[in-house]
Short mmCIF file of C-alpha atoms in Angstrom, two decimals:
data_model
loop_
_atom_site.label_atom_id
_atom_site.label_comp_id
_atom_site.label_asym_id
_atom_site.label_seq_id
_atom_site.Cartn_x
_atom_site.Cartn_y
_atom_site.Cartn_z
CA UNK A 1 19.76 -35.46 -2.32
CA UNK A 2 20.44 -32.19 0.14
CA UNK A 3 16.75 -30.88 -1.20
CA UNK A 4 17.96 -27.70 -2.21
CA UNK A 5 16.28 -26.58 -5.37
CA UNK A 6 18.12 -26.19 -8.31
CA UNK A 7 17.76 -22.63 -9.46
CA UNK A 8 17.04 -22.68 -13.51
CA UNK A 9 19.58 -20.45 -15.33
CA UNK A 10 18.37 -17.57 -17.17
CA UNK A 11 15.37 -17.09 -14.73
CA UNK A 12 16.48 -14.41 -12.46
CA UNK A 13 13.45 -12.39 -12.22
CA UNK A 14 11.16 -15.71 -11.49
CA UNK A 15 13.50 -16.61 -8.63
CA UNK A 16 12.92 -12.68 -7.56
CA UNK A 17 9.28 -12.68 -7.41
CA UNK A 18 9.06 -16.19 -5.75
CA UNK A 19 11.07 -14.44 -2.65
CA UNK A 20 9.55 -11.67 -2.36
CA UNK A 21 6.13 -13.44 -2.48
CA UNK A 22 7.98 -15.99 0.53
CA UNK A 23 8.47 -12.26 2.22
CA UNK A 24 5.44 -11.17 1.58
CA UNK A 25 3.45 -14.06 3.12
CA UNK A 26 5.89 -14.18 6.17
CA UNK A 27 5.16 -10.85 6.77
CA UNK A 28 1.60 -11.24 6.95
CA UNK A 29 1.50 -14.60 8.99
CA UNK A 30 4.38 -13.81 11.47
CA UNK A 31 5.08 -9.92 11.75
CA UNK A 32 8.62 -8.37 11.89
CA UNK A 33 9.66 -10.40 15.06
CA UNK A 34 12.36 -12.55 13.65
CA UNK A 35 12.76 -11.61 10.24
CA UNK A 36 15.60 -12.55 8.88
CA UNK A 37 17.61 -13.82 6.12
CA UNK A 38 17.41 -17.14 6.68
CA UNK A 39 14.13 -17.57 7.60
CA UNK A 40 13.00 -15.54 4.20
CA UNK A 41 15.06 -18.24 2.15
CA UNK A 42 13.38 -20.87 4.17
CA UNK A 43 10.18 -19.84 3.58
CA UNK A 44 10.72 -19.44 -0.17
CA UNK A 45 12.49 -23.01 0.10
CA UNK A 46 15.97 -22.07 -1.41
CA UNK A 47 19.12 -21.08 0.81
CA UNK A 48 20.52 -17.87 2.22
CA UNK A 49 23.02 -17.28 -0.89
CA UNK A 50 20.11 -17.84 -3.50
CA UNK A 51 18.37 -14.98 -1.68
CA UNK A 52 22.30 -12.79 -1.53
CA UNK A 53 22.37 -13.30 -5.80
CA UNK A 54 19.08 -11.55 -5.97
CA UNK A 55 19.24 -8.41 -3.19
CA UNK A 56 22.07 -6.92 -1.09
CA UNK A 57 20.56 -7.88 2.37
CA UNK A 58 17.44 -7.82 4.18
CA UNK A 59 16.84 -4.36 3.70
CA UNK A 60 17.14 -4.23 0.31
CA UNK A 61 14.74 -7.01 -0.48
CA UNK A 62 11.87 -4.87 2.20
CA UNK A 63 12.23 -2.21 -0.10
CA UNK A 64 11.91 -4.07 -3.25
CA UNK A 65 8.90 -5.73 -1.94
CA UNK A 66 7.35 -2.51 -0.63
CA UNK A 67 7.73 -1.06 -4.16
CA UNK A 68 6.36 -3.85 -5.71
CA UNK A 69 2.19 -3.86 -6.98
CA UNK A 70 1.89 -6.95 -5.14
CA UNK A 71 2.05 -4.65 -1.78
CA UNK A 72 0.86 -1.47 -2.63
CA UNK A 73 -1.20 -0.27 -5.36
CA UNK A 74 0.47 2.11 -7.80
CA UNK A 75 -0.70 5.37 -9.25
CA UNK A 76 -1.42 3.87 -12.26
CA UNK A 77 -3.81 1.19 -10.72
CA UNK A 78 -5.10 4.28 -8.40
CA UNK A 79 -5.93 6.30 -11.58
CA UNK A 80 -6.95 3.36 -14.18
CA UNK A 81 -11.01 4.10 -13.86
CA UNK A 82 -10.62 7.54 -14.57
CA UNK A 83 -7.51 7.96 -16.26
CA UNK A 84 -8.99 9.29 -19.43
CA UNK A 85 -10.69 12.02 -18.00
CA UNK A 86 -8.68 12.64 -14.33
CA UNK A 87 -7.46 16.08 -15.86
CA UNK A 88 -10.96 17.51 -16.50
CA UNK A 89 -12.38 15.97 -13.14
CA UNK A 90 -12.29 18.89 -10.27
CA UNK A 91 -9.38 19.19 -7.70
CA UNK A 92 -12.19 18.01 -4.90
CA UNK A 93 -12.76 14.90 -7.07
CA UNK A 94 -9.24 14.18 -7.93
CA UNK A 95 -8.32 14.90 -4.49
CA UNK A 96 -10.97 12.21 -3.16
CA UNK A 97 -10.41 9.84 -5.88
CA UNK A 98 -7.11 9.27 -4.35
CA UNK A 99 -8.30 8.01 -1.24
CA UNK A 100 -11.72 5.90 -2.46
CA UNK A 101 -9.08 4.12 -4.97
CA UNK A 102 -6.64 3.48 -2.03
CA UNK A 103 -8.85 1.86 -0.29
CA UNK A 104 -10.28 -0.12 -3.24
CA UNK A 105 -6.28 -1.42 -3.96
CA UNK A 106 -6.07 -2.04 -0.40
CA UNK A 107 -8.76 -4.33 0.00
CA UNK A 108 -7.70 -6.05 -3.32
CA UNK A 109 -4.53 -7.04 -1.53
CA UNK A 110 -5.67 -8.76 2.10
CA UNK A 111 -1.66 -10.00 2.89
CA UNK A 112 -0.55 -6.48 2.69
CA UNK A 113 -3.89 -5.56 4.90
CA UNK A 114 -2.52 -8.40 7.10
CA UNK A 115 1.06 -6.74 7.25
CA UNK A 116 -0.24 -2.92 8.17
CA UNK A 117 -2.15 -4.52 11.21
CA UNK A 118 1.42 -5.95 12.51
CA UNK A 119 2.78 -2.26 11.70
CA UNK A 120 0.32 -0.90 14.33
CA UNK A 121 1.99 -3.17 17.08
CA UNK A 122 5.94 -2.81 15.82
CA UNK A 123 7.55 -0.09 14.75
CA UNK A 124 11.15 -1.00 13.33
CA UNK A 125 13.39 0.20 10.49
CA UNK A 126 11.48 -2.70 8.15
CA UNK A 127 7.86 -1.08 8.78
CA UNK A 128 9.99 2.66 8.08
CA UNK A 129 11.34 0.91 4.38
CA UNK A 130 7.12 0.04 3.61
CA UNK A 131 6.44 3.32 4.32
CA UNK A 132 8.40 5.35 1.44
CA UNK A 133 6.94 3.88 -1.47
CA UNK A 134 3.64 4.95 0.12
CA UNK A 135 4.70 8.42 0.22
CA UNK A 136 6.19 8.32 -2.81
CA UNK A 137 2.99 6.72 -4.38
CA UNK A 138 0.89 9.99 -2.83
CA UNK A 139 3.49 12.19 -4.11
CA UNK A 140 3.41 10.80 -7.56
CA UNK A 141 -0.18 11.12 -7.73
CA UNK A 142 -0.46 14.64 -6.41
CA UNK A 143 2.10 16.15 -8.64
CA UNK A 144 -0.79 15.31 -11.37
CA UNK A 145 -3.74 16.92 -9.61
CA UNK A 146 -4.54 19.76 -11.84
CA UNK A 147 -6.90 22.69 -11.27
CA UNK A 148 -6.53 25.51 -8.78
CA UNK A 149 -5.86 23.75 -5.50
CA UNK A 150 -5.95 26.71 -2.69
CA UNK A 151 -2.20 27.60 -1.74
CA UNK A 152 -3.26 27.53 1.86
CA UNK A 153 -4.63 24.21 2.06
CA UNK A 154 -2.55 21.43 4.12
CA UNK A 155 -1.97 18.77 1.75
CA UNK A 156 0.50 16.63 3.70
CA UNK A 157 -1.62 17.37 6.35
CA UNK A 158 -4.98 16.08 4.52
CA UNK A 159 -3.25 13.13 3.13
CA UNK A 160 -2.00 11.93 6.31
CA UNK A 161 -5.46 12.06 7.66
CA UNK A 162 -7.43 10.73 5.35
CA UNK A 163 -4.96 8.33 4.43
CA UNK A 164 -4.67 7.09 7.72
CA UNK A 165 -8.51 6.72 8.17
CA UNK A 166 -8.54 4.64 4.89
CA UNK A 167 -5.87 2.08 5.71
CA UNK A 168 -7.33 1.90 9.54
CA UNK A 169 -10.94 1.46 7.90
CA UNK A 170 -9.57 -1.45 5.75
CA UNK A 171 -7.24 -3.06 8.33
CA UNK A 172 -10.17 -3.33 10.84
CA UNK A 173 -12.65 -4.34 7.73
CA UNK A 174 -9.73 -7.39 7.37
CA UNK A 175 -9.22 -8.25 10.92
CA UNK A 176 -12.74 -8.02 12.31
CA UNK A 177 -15.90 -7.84 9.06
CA UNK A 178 -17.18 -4.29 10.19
CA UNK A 179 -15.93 -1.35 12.00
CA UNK A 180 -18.49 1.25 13.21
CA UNK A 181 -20.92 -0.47 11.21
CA UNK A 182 -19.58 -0.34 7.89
CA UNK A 183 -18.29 -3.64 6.20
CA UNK A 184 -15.68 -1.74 3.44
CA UNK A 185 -16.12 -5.26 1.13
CA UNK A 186 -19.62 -4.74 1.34
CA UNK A 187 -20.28 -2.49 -2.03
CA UNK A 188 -22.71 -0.35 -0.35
CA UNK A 189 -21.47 0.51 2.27
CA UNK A 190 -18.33 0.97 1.05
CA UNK A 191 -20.14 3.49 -1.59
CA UNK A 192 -21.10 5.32 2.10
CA UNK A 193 -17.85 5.84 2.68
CA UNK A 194 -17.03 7.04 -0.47
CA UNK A 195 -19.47 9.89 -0.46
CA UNK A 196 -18.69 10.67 2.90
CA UNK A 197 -14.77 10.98 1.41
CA UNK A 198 -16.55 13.35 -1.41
CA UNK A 199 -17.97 15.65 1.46
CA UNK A 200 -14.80 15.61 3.36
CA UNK A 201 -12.60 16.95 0.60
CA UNK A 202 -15.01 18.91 -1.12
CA UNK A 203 -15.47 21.32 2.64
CA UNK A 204 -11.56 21.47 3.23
CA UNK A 205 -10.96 22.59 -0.01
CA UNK A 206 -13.96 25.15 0.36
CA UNK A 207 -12.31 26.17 3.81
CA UNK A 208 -9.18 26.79 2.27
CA UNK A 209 -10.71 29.08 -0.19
CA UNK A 210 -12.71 30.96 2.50
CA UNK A 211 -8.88 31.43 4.08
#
């Protein structure tokens, strides 16, 4: 026998998942040094041409795996505990929402916690396909956001620094238990942050009104 797996027929989207999970956990064990093809199909124990039926190239698969719920949280995961009443919630507490939820999907999902902490030390077209469907994700959920939001408030701005803080908070709360103190898996403190995220918003949105 070669030991090359016999792929059932009629099962395309189970031999799908079972790569991008291989890609997933080779991403968080071993970085982006190396990636490849064949070491993807390795790791999912099926050869380079199984992977080639499934996704165009390398590429391709990165960005089906970065749009996939097993890496990021979607907007409807973001928005399930207040779903039925997000549209009568306040701009300041939709806005925040977004960010204590984010970091509540994040820490639900310690490979792709793993995976951001190799981003910080390699920056290569693979980490730049992980990054859209995060942007789209933010995108998707502020396009719902309803209320008056101040036109002269910095949204990109505010998401990229609040989102940033979040996934650093969680990546460190991963790598190393507690980061300035906090623990983010411990529920209190992790409530700490959240209020902290409530005060945040709620004074740049009353700054923008002031301007």
């Amino acid at each position: 026998m070669s030991g090359v797996k016999i792929i059932p027929i009629g099962q395309p989207r189970t031999v799908r998942e079972r790569l991008l999970e291989a890609l997933g956990d080779l991403l968080a064990r071993q970085g982006f040094d190396g990636l490849s093809l064949e070491t993807v199909a390795k790791a999912a124990g099926f050869e380079r041409a199984v992977l080639l039926r499934h996704f165009q190239d390398l590429d391709d698969m990165v960005t089906a795996f970065g749009q996939s719920a097993a890496f990021w949280p979607p907007v409807s995961e973001l928005r399930a505990e207040v779903v039925d009443r997000f549209a009568a919630l306040p701009p300041r507490l939709q806005l925040s929402h977004f960010f204590k939820a984010t970091i509540r999907g994040l820490l639900a999902r310690p490979r792709t916690l793993d995976i951001l902490a190799w981003e910080l030390m390699s920056r290569n077209r693979y980490t730049r396909l992980l990054e859209y469907p995060r942007v789209r994700c933010a995108l998707e959920f502020f396009e719902s956001v309803t209320g008056e939001v101040p036109d002269s408030l910095d949204l990109t701005a505010v998401v990229a620094v609040l989102g940033g803080a979040a996934m650093f908070l969680t990546v460190r709360s991963r790598q190393s238990g507690v980061f300035g103190g906090l623990n983010l898996y411990d529920d209190e403190d992790r409530h700490r942050v959240d209020r902290v995220i409530d005060l945040i918003v709620g004074g740049i949105l009353r700054e923008a009104d002031i301007r």
